[in-house]
Coordinates of C-alpha atoms in Angstrom, one line a residue:
Chain A
M1 CA 0.0 0.4 0.0
K2 CA 1.2 3.6 -0.8
S3 CA 1.8 5.6 2.2
R4 CA 0.7 9.3 2.6
S5 CA 3.1 12.2 1.4
I6 CA 2.4 13.8 4.5
T7 CA 2.1 12.5 8.0
A8 CA 2.2 14.4 11.4
W9 CA 4.6 12.5 12.3
G10 CA 7.0 13.4 9.8
V11 CA 6.5 16.9 10.3
Y12 CA 6.9 16.4 14.1
S13 CA 9.8 14.8 13.7
V14 CA 11.6 17.6 11.1
W15 CA 9.7 20.2 14.0
R16 CA 11.3 18.5 17.2
R17 CA 15.0 18.3 15.4
H18 CA 15.3 22.3 15.2
A19 CA 13.3 22.8 18.7
K20 CA 16.0 20.6 20.2
V21 CA 18.7 22.7 18.9
Y22 CA 17.0 25.7 20.0
Q23 CA 16.5 23.7 23.4
R24 CA 20.5 23.7 23.9
T25 CA 20.9 27.8 23.8
W26 CA 17.1 28.7 25.2
L27 CA 18.1 30.8 27.4
V28 CA 20.2 33.1 24.6
N29 CA 17.4 32.4 22.1
C30 CA 15.0 33.9 24.9
L31 CA 16.8 36.9 25.5
P32 CA 16.1 39.2 22.4
P33 CA 12.5 38.6 22.3
I34 CA 12.0 39.8 25.7
S35 CA 14.9 42.4 26.1
E36 CA 14.0 43.9 22.9
P37 CA 10.6 45.3 23.3
I38 CA 11.6 46.4 27.0
I39 CA 14.1 48.5 25.2
Y40 CA 11.5 49.9 22.7
L41 CA 9.1 50.1 25.6
V42 CA 11.4 52.0 27.9
A43 CA 12.7 54.3 25.2
F44 CA 9.8 55.1 23.5
G45 CA 7.8 55.3 26.8
Y46 CA 10.2 57.8 28.6
G47 CA 11.4 59.5 25.5
L48 CA 8.6 60.1 23.3
T49 CA 5.4 60.0 25.5
P50 CA 6.2 63.3 26.9
L51 CA 6.4 64.7 23.0
I52 CA 3.3 62.7 21.8
G53 CA 1.4 62.1 24.6
N54 CA -2.0 60.3 23.6
V55 CA -2.8 58.9 20.2
T56 CA -6.2 58.7 18.8
Y57 CA -6.7 55.3 17.6
G58 CA -10.4 53.7 16.1
G59 CA -12.2 56.3 17.7
Q60 CA -10.5 56.6 21.2
T61 CA -7.7 57.9 22.8
V62 CA -4.8 55.7 24.4
S63 CA -1.6 56.3 25.6
Y64 CA 1.6 56.3 23.2
L65 CA 2.9 52.8 24.7
E66 CA -0.7 51.2 24.5
F67 CA -0.6 51.9 20.9
I68 CA 3.0 50.5 20.2
A69 CA 2.7 47.6 22.4
P70 CA 0.6 45.5 20.3
A71 CA 2.9 46.9 17.5
M72 CA 5.9 45.5 19.4
I73 CA 4.3 42.2 19.4
S74 CA 3.7 42.2 15.7
I75 CA 7.1 43.2 15.0
G76 CA 8.5 40.1 17.6
V77 CA 6.6 38.1 15.3
L78 CA 7.9 39.8 12.3
F79 CA 11.5 39.6 12.7
Q80 CA 11.9 35.7 14.5
S81 CA 9.6 33.8 11.8
F82 CA 11.1 35.9 9.2
F83 CA 14.3 35.2 10.3
E84 CA 14.3 32.0 11.0
G85 CA 12.9 30.9 8.0
A86 CA 15.2 33.1 5.6
Y87 CA 18.3 32.9 7.6
G88 CA 17.6 29.3 9.4
T89 CA 16.4 27.6 6.2
F90 CA 19.2 28.8 4.2
I91 CA 21.9 27.8 6.6
R92 CA 20.3 24.2 6.8
L93 CA 19.6 23.9 2.8
N94 CA 22.9 25.1 1.7
F95 CA 25.4 24.8 3.8
Q96 CA 24.4 22.2 7.1
K97 CA 22.7 20.3 4.2
T98 CA 19.9 19.1 6.6
W99 CA 16.9 18.9 4.4
Q100 CA 19.5 16.8 2.2
A101 CA 20.2 14.6 5.1
L102 CA 16.4 14.8 5.9
L103 CA 15.1 13.2 2.6
T104 CA 18.0 9.9 3.0
A105 CA 15.2 9.3 6.3
P106 CA 11.6 8.0 5.4
L107 CA 10.7 11.1 5.7
T108 CA 8.9 13.5 2.3
F109 CA 9.8 16.9 0.6
S110 CA 6.5 17.4 2.6
E111 CA 7.2 16.5 5.6
V112 CA 10.5 18.8 6.0
F113 CA 8.9 21.9 4.0
L114 CA 6.5 21.9 6.7
G115 CA 8.3 20.7 9.7
D116 CA 10.6 24.0 8.6
W117 CA 8.0 26.3 7.9
L118 CA 6.1 25.6 11.3
W119 CA 9.4 26.2 13.2
A120 CA 9.8 29.4 11.4
A121 CA 5.9 30.0 12.8
T122 CA 6.9 28.6 16.5
K123 CA 9.9 30.8 16.5
G124 CA 7.6 33.7 15.7
M125 CA 5.2 32.5 18.4
I126 CA 7.8 32.6 21.0
A127 CA 8.9 36.0 20.2
G128 CA 5.4 37.5 20.0
S129 CA 4.1 35.5 23.4
L130 CA 7.5 36.9 25.4
T131 CA 6.9 40.2 24.1
G132 CA 3.4 40.0 24.8
L133 CA 3.6 38.9 28.6
V134 CA 6.2 41.9 28.7
A135 CA 3.5 44.1 27.5
V136 CA 1.0 42.4 30.1
V137 CA 3.1 42.7 33.0
W138 CA 3.7 46.7 32.2
G139 CA 0.1 46.7 32.0
L140 CA -0.2 47.8 27.9
Y141 CA -1.8 44.7 27.1
P142 CA -5.1 42.6 28.8
A143 CA -3.8 39.2 29.4
L144 CA -7.1 37.8 28.3
S145 CA -6.8 39.8 25.1
L146 CA -3.3 38.3 24.8
L147 CA -4.7 34.7 24.5
F148 CA -7.3 35.6 22.3
S149 CA -4.8 37.0 20.2
L150 CA -3.0 33.8 19.8
P151 CA -4.4 32.8 16.7
I152 CA -3.7 35.9 15.3
M153 CA 0.0 35.6 16.0
F154 CA 0.0 32.2 14.4
L155 CA -1.5 33.2 11.3
G156 CA 1.2 36.2 11.4
S157 CA 4.2 33.7 11.9
L158 CA 3.0 31.5 9.3
L159 CA 3.0 34.5 6.9
F160 CA 6.2 35.8 7.8
G161 CA 7.5 32.4 8.0
A162 CA 6.6 31.8 4.6
M163 CA 8.2 35.0 3.0
G164 CA 11.5 34.0 5.0
L165 CA 11.6 30.4 3.6
L166 CA 10.6 31.8 -0.1
T167 CA 13.8 34.2 0.4
A168 CA 15.8 31.1 1.5
G169 CA 14.5 29.2 -1.8
S170 CA 15.5 32.1 -3.9
V171 CA 18.8 33.8 -2.8
R172 CA 21.9 31.8 -3.8
Q173 CA 24.2 33.7 -1.2
V174 CA 23.4 34.3 2.3
D175 CA 24.3 38.2 2.1
Q176 CA 21.5 38.4 -0.3
V177 CA 18.9 38.0 2.4
N178 CA 19.5 41.4 3.2
V179 CA 17.7 42.4 -0.4
P180 CA 14.0 41.5 0.7
V181 CA 15.2 42.7 4.7
F182 CA 15.6 46.1 3.3
L183 CA 13.0 46.2 0.3
V184 CA 10.4 44.7 2.3
I185 CA 11.0 44.1 6.0
V186 CA 12.4 47.2 7.1
P187 CA 9.7 49.2 5.1
M188 CA 6.9 47.0 7.1
F189 CA 8.6 47.5 10.4
T190 CA 8.5 51.4 9.9
L191 CA 5.2 52.4 7.7
C192 CA 2.6 49.1 8.8
G193 CA 1.2 51.6 11.8
T194 CA 3.7 50.2 14.3
Y195 CA 5.0 53.3 16.2
F196 CA 2.0 56.0 14.3
P197 CA -1.2 55.5 13.0
R198 CA -1.2 54.9 9.2
T199 CA -3.7 58.1 8.9
T200 CA -0.8 60.6 9.3
L201 CA 0.9 58.9 6.2
P202 CA 0.1 60.5 2.9
P203 CA -2.7 59.2 0.8
G204 CA -0.5 57.5 -2.0
L205 CA 2.2 56.0 0.7
K206 CA -0.5 54.7 3.2
Q207 CA -2.5 52.8 0.5
V208 CA 0.8 51.0 0.0
A209 CA 1.2 50.7 3.7
D210 CA -2.3 49.4 4.0
T211 CA -1.6 46.6 1.5
L212 CA 1.3 45.3 3.7
P213 CA 1.0 42.3 5.8
L214 CA 2.7 43.8 8.5
S215 CA -0.4 46.3 8.7
A216 CA -3.2 43.5 8.6
L217 CA -1.4 41.9 11.7
T218 CA -0.7 44.9 13.8
D219 CA -4.4 46.3 13.3
L220 CA -5.7 42.7 14.2
M221 CA -3.4 42.5 17.4
R222 CA -5.2 46.1 18.5
W223 CA -8.9 44.2 18.3
H224 CA -9.1 45.1 22.3
L225 CA -8.3 48.8 21.3
A226 CA -10.5 48.9 18.2
L227 CA -11.8 46.3 16.1
P228 CA -11.0 47.3 12.5
Q229 CA -13.8 47.9 10.4
Y230 CA -12.7 45.5 7.5
W231 CA -11.2 42.6 10.1
W232 CA -12.3 39.7 8.0
L233 CA -10.3 41.4 5.0
G234 CA -7.3 41.7 6.9
S235 CA -7.4 38.4 7.9
L236 CA -8.5 36.8 4.5
W237 CA -5.5 38.8 3.1
M238 CA -3.1 37.4 5.5
I239 CA -4.3 33.9 4.5
T240 CA -4.0 34.6 1.0
L241 CA -0.6 35.8 1.2
T242 CA 0.4 32.7 3.4
G243 CA -0.6 30.4 0.5
I244 CA 1.1 32.4 -2.1
F245 CA 4.2 32.9 -0.5
A246 CA 4.2 29.2 0.8
G247 CA 3.1 27.8 -2.7
L248 CA 6.3 30.0 -3.8
A249 CA 8.3 28.8 -1.5
V250 CA 7.7 24.7 -2.1
R251 CA 8.5 25.7 -6.6
R252 CA 11.7 27.9 -5.3
I253 CA 13.1 24.8 -2.9
Y254 CA 11.8 21.6 -4.5
P255 CA 13.6 21.7 -7.6
Q256 CA 16.6 22.1 -5.4
L257 CA 16.5 19.0 -3.8
M258 CA 14.8 16.7 -6.0
R259 CA 15.9 17.3 -9.3
Chain B
M1 CA 17.1 -15.8 -4.0
A2 CA 15.1 -12.8 -4.7
E3 CA 17.1 -9.8 -5.5
A4 CA 17.0 -6.7 -2.7
L5 CA 16.6 -4.3 -5.3
V6 CA 15.8 -3.8 -8.9
A7 CA 16.5 -0.8 -11.2
Y8 CA 14.9 -1.0 -15.0
D9 CA 15.8 1.0 -17.9
L10 CA 16.7 4.3 -16.0
W11 CA 16.9 7.6 -17.9
K12 CA 17.5 11.2 -16.8
Q13 CA 17.4 14.1 -18.9
Y14 CA 17.9 17.3 -18.3
G15 CA 16.6 19.4 -21.1
D16 CA 18.6 18.5 -24.1
R17 CA 21.3 16.7 -21.9
T18 CA 20.8 12.8 -21.2
V19 CA 22.9 12.0 -18.0
V20 CA 21.4 8.5 -17.8
Q21 CA 21.0 5.9 -20.5
G22 CA 18.7 3.1 -19.7
V23 CA 20.7 1.8 -16.7
S24 CA 19.4 -1.8 -15.5
F25 CA 20.8 -3.9 -12.9
T26 CA 19.9 -5.9 -10.0
L27 CA 21.1 -6.2 -6.1
N28 CA 21.0 -9.5 -4.2
P29 CA 21.3 -9.6 -0.5
G30 CA 24.8 -9.8 0.6
E31 CA 26.2 -8.7 -2.8
V32 CA 28.4 -5.8 -3.2
V33 CA 27.7 -4.1 -6.6
G34 CA 29.7 -1.0 -7.3
L35 CA 28.7 1.6 -10.3
L36 CA 32.0 2.6 -11.6
G37 CA 32.9 5.5 -13.9
P38 CA 34.8 9.1 -14.1
N39 CA 33.5 12.1 -12.8
G40 CA 30.0 13.2 -14.6
A41 CA 29.5 9.7 -15.9
G42 CA 25.9 9.6 -14.3
K43 CA 26.9 7.5 -11.2
T44 CA 25.3 10.2 -8.3
T45 CA 22.9 10.5 -10.6
T46 CA 22.1 6.9 -10.8
V47 CA 22.0 6.7 -6.8
G48 CA 19.7 9.6 -6.5
M49 CA 17.0 7.9 -9.0
L50 CA 17.8 4.6 -6.6
Y51 CA 16.5 6.3 -3.5
G52 CA 14.1 9.1 -5.1
A53 CA 16.0 12.0 -4.7
V54 CA 16.3 12.0 -8.4
L55 CA 13.0 11.5 -10.3
P56 CA 13.9 9.3 -13.6
T57 CA 12.9 10.7 -16.9
R58 CA 11.9 6.7 -17.3
G59 CA 12.3 3.3 -16.1
F60 CA 12.0 2.3 -12.2
V61 CA 13.1 1.0 -9.1
K62 CA 11.8 -1.6 -7.1
L63 CA 13.0 -2.3 -3.6
G64 CA 11.0 -6.3 -2.9
A65 CA 7.9 -5.2 -3.5
V66 CA 8.0 -1.4 -3.3
Q67 CA 8.4 1.2 -6.0
V68 CA 10.6 3.8 -5.1
Q69 CA 9.1 6.5 -7.2
S70 CA 5.5 6.3 -5.9
D71 CA 6.4 5.3 -2.7
G72 CA 9.4 6.9 -1.3
R73 CA 9.0 6.7 2.0
Q74 CA 8.6 3.2 2.6
A75 CA 11.6 2.5 0.1
R76 CA 13.7 4.6 2.5
A77 CA 12.4 3.0 5.7
Q78 CA 14.4 -0.1 4.6
M79 CA 17.4 1.6 2.9
G80 CA 20.9 3.2 4.2
I81 CA 22.1 6.3 2.4
V82 CA 25.6 7.6 2.4
T83 CA 25.9 10.4 0.3
Q84 CA 28.8 12.2 -1.2
E85 CA 28.7 15.1 0.9
D86 CA 29.1 14.8 5.0
N87 CA 25.2 16.0 5.7
L88 CA 26.0 15.1 9.2
D89 CA 24.1 17.7 11.7
P90 CA 27.0 19.9 13.3
D91 CA 23.9 21.1 15.9
F92 CA 24.8 17.7 17.4
S93 CA 27.1 15.5 19.3
V94 CA 28.0 12.1 17.6
L95 CA 25.5 10.1 19.6
E96 CA 22.9 12.7 19.1
N97 CA 23.4 12.6 15.7
L98 CA 22.3 9.2 16.0
L99 CA 19.6 9.4 18.3
H100 CA 17.6 12.2 15.9
F101 CA 17.8 10.7 13.0
A102 CA 16.3 7.3 14.6
H103 CA 13.8 9.5 15.6
H104 CA 13.0 10.0 12.0
Y105 CA 12.1 6.1 12.0
R106 CA 10.3 6.0 14.8
I107 CA 13.0 4.4 16.9
R108 CA 12.7 6.3 20.6
G109 CA 13.9 6.0 23.5
N110 CA 16.0 2.8 25.1
A111 CA 15.6 1.2 21.4
A112 CA 17.1 4.2 20.1
R113 CA 20.0 4.5 22.7
Q114 CA 21.1 0.6 22.3
R115 CA 20.9 0.5 18.4
A116 CA 22.9 3.8 18.5
G117 CA 25.2 2.1 21.0
E118 CA 25.8 -1.2 18.6
L119 CA 26.1 1.0 15.5
L120 CA 29.0 3.3 17.4
A121 CA 30.6 0.1 18.5
Q122 CA 30.7 -1.6 15.2
V123 CA 32.1 1.6 13.5
S124 CA 35.0 1.6 16.4
L125 CA 33.6 5.4 17.5
E126 CA 32.3 4.4 21.3
N127 CA 34.8 7.0 22.4
Y128 CA 33.3 9.7 20.6
A129 CA 29.5 9.4 21.5
A130 CA 30.2 12.8 23.5
H131 CA 32.6 14.7 20.5
Q132 CA 30.9 17.4 18.2
I133 CA 31.1 16.9 14.6
D134 CA 33.4 19.5 13.8
E135 CA 35.9 17.6 16.2
L136 CA 36.1 14.4 14.0
S137 CA 38.3 13.8 11.3
G138 CA 37.4 12.9 7.5
G139 CA 37.5 9.3 8.1
L140 CA 35.7 9.1 11.4
K141 CA 32.7 12.0 9.7
R142 CA 32.7 9.2 7.4
R143 CA 32.1 6.1 9.6
L144 CA 29.2 8.1 11.3
V145 CA 27.6 8.9 8.3
L146 CA 27.7 5.2 7.6
A147 CA 26.7 4.2 11.2
R148 CA 23.7 6.6 10.3
A149 CA 22.6 4.9 7.6
L150 CA 22.5 1.9 9.5
I151 CA 20.4 2.7 12.3
N152 CA 17.2 1.5 10.6
R153 CA 18.6 -1.9 10.0
P154 CA 18.5 -1.3 6.3
Q155 CA 18.3 -4.2 3.6
V156 CA 20.4 -2.4 1.2
V157 CA 22.9 0.2 1.5
F158 CA 23.9 3.0 -1.3
L159 CA 27.6 4.2 -1.0
D160 CA 28.0 7.3 -3.0
E161 CA 31.9 7.5 -2.9
P162 CA 32.1 6.7 0.8
T163 CA 36.2 7.1 0.4
T164 CA 36.8 10.2 -1.4
G165 CA 38.8 12.4 0.3
L166 CA 40.1 10.1 2.9
D167 CA 43.4 8.9 3.8
P168 CA 44.8 5.0 2.7
D169 CA 44.1 4.1 6.5
A170 CA 40.7 5.4 6.8
R171 CA 39.8 3.6 3.3
Q172 CA 41.2 0.6 4.9
E173 CA 38.7 1.1 8.0
F174 CA 35.8 1.6 5.6
W175 CA 36.2 -1.2 3.6
K176 CA 36.4 -3.7 6.5
L177 CA 32.9 -2.0 7.6
V178 CA 31.5 -2.5 3.7
T179 CA 32.8 -6.1 4.0
N180 CA 31.0 -6.7 7.2
L181 CA 27.8 -5.6 5.8
K182 CA 27.9 -8.0 3.4
Q183 CA 28.4 -10.8 5.4
H184 CA 25.4 -10.1 7.3
G185 CA 23.2 -10.3 4.2
C186 CA 22.9 -6.3 3.4
G187 CA 23.4 -5.8 -0.2
V188 CA 25.5 -2.7 -1.0
L189 CA 25.6 -0.2 -4.2
L190 CA 29.1 1.6 -4.2
T191 CA 29.8 4.3 -6.4
T192 CA 33.6 5.1 -6.6
H193 CA 36.3 5.8 -9.1
Y194 CA 39.2 4.0 -6.9
M195 CA 39.9 0.8 -9.0
D196 CA 41.5 -0.8 -6.0
E197 CA 38.4 -0.2 -4.2
A198 CA 36.2 -1.6 -6.9
Q199 CA 38.3 -4.7 -7.5
R200 CA 38.6 -5.4 -3.7
L201 CA 35.0 -4.9 -2.3
C202 CA 32.6 -5.4 -5.5
D203 CA 31.4 -8.7 -6.5
R204 CA 30.2 -7.3 -9.5
L205 CA 30.6 -4.2 -11.4
L206 CA 28.7 -1.7 -13.6
L207 CA 31.4 0.4 -15.7
L208 CA 29.7 3.4 -16.6
Q209 CA 30.5 6.2 -19.3
Q210 CA 28.6 9.3 -20.3
G211 CA 25.5 7.9 -18.6
Q212 CA 25.5 4.2 -20.2
V213 CA 26.5 1.0 -18.6
I214 CA 29.4 -0.1 -21.4
D215 CA 30.5 -3.5 -19.2
Q216 CA 29.3 -5.3 -16.6
G217 CA 30.7 -8.7 -14.9
T218 CA 33.0 -9.8 -12.2
P219 CA 36.0 -8.0 -11.7
A220 CA 38.0 -10.8 -12.8
E221 CA 35.7 -11.5 -15.7
L222 CA 36.1 -7.7 -17.0
I223 CA 39.6 -8.0 -16.4
E224 CA 40.3 -11.3 -18.4
R225 CA 37.7 -10.3 -20.9
T226 CA 38.4 -7.0 -21.5
V227 CA 42.5 -6.7 -21.3
G228 CA 43.8 -10.3 -20.5
Q229 CA 46.3 -11.2 -17.7
E230 CA 49.3 -9.1 -18.3
V231 CA 50.0 -5.7 -19.6
A232 CA 53.0 -3.6 -20.7
E233 CA 53.9 -0.1 -19.5
V234 CA 56.2 1.6 -22.2
E235 CA 57.8 5.0 -22.6
G236 CA 60.3 5.7 -24.7
I237 CA 59.1 4.4 -27.7
S238 CA 57.4 5.9 -30.8
E239 CA 53.2 5.4 -31.3
A240 CA 54.0 4.0 -34.3
T241 CA 56.3 1.3 -33.3
L242 CA 54.4 0.1 -30.6
Q243 CA 51.1 0.1 -32.5
A244 CA 53.3 -2.1 -35.2
I245 CA 54.0 -4.4 -32.1
A246 CA 50.6 -4.5 -31.2
N247 CA 48.7 -5.5 -34.6
Q248 CA 51.1 -8.1 -35.1
A249 CA 50.3 -9.7 -31.7
H250 CA 46.6 -9.0 -32.5
S251 CA 46.5 -6.8 -29.3
W252 CA 46.3 -3.3 -28.6
C253 CA 48.0 -0.5 -27.1
R254 CA 46.9 3.0 -25.4
S255 CA 48.5 6.2 -24.4
F256 CA 48.7 5.7 -20.9
G257 CA 50.5 8.5 -18.3
S258 CA 53.5 9.9 -20.0
G259 CA 53.7 6.7 -22.0
Y260 CA 51.7 3.6 -23.3
L261 CA 49.6 0.9 -22.1
L262 CA 50.0 -2.2 -24.2
A263 CA 48.2 -5.9 -23.3
L264 CA 50.6 -8.8 -23.7
P265 CA 48.5 -11.6 -25.2
A266 CA 48.3 -15.2 -23.3
T267 CA 49.3 -16.9 -26.2
N268 CA 52.3 -15.0 -27.8
H269 CA 53.4 -12.6 -24.5
Q270 CA 57.0 -13.5 -24.3
S271 CA 57.4 -12.7 -28.1
V272 CA 55.9 -9.5 -28.1
W273 CA 57.8 -8.6 -24.4
E274 CA 60.8 -9.5 -26.4
Q275 CA 59.9 -6.8 -29.5
L276 CA 59.5 -4.5 -26.8
T277 CA 62.9 -4.7 -25.3
A278 CA 64.7 -4.7 -28.8
A279 CA 62.9 -1.4 -29.4
Q280 CA 65.1 0.3 -26.3
P281 CA 62.5 2.1 -24.5
D282 CA 63.0 4.4 -21.7
R283 CA 61.2 2.4 -19.3
L284 CA 59.5 -1.0 -19.6
T285 CA 57.7 -2.3 -16.9
R286 CA 55.4 -5.6 -16.8
R287 CA 52.3 -6.3 -14.4
R288 CA 49.2 -7.8 -13.9
A289 CA 46.1 -6.2 -15.3
N290 CA 43.8 -4.5 -13.6
L291 CA 39.9 -2.4 -13.8
E292 CA 41.8 0.8 -14.6
D293 CA 43.4 -1.1 -17.9
V294 CA 39.9 -2.3 -18.4
F295 CA 38.5 1.1 -18.3
L296 CA 41.2 2.4 -20.5
R297 CA 40.7 -0.1 -23.0
L298 CA 37.1 0.5 -23.1
T299 CA 36.5 4.1 -23.2
G300 CA 40.4 5.3 -24.1
S301 CA 40.5 7.3 -21.2
S302 CA 41.9 7.2 -17.9
L303 CA 39.5 6.7 -14.8
A304 CA 41.1 8.9 -12.1

């Protein structure tokens, strides 16, 4: 009887391999997602809040720190899942040849791909959750809201993880990863309503920023402040982009391994 | 005896380029079959097709009743694969490499530890269990890759140029491991461009050139059929003189290194030898024919 091309065991076995590597240096790995938002919150909280004061978002007035806290979570998700997908996968694919080794075991390409992708998403979830916990402790994000935001974070982690895998499959040298970083990630990081409401942008730039996936994630992460009017459209847009990026990533990586 | 593996009419084309052309063979349990050929002959592509990493343009591979191309997972569950590149996991120690790989085969806990211990003993790496991969020499790494390939007690093992880059001692050690596999009933497919390795380890050889099997048989058969028993290596005689001697003796000669190689016919080898001596070459040596000579005869080029 022919065996299935994707099994939960196969995906788990690949994911587990990455998790075990992470586990060895978990303290070092957990430091950036905790320290980074604290640094940003301290810097912006004490540095910018006196200058900016409160922000009007979704018809209500909130402190600047309350405004940027959900964005810090989104940025944590973006950076960790994208960079794991891009650099981590590129290294495993081209330097360590981990994918090639895994494909000599009874694992299929789909399982190895999904294992890597889920691992990138897991790192996004770890970063988002730890940042969220810092925000909760700081009193900037309600604990229950954070719990209900986990599915949103997971969707964002899958989306940016897929972007990372697409990058890993498309570049030929590790330095080339900088191209999408500076052309896509940094603009998203700055323009997607993270540090200021997108309503302050010129109309043309606002339209561009509105379509970037981090905007949808950040808006959804602020659901406890104000649910975006077209929240379902944002979710659908993220799901669509996740499918497109994952499909393109498969198309880029598959021919490199299965000739 | 049922074949452990059947490769039937394997073809591989990349665009207009055909790299493997109609390769067919069988591998029996306890047999070592060698795929021999120069770089670019199609050995690695053929091995890739055998375990499912390369999709054949035509043909199929069967491992027992399992067709590799349609059910790679089940096939690989019964295979051991040593690829050319050292793709050991640098994030783990020697022992952890085996344990994590065992997990992909659903071998876990004590069973995995026991199997890993057996294999480390088998490849004499017990004292390196806690070492990191970058602390191992090339020979030790190859032994660990082989141990990893055996974690599932495979029916067949593919060794793709396993000793390339190893020093003579490390190669000898590796050969012992392959001989041990054969004695335990494992079918082994070995690709190499080392003649001594093929001659020493392989029960049968397939000579590959430009993706085609140009001859096959046991090493002794191939040598006897293609070259004969003895050859002369000659330097310092003109090609025309040598060709004349060869023609007269119904033999053949080929350019070889800085001189020529001439097959000494079984019937009148003494007379040919005398003619060569009379031609007063700079160097003249006589030796037993080997697989390198077979390849030289068949392809006109050396294998190295």
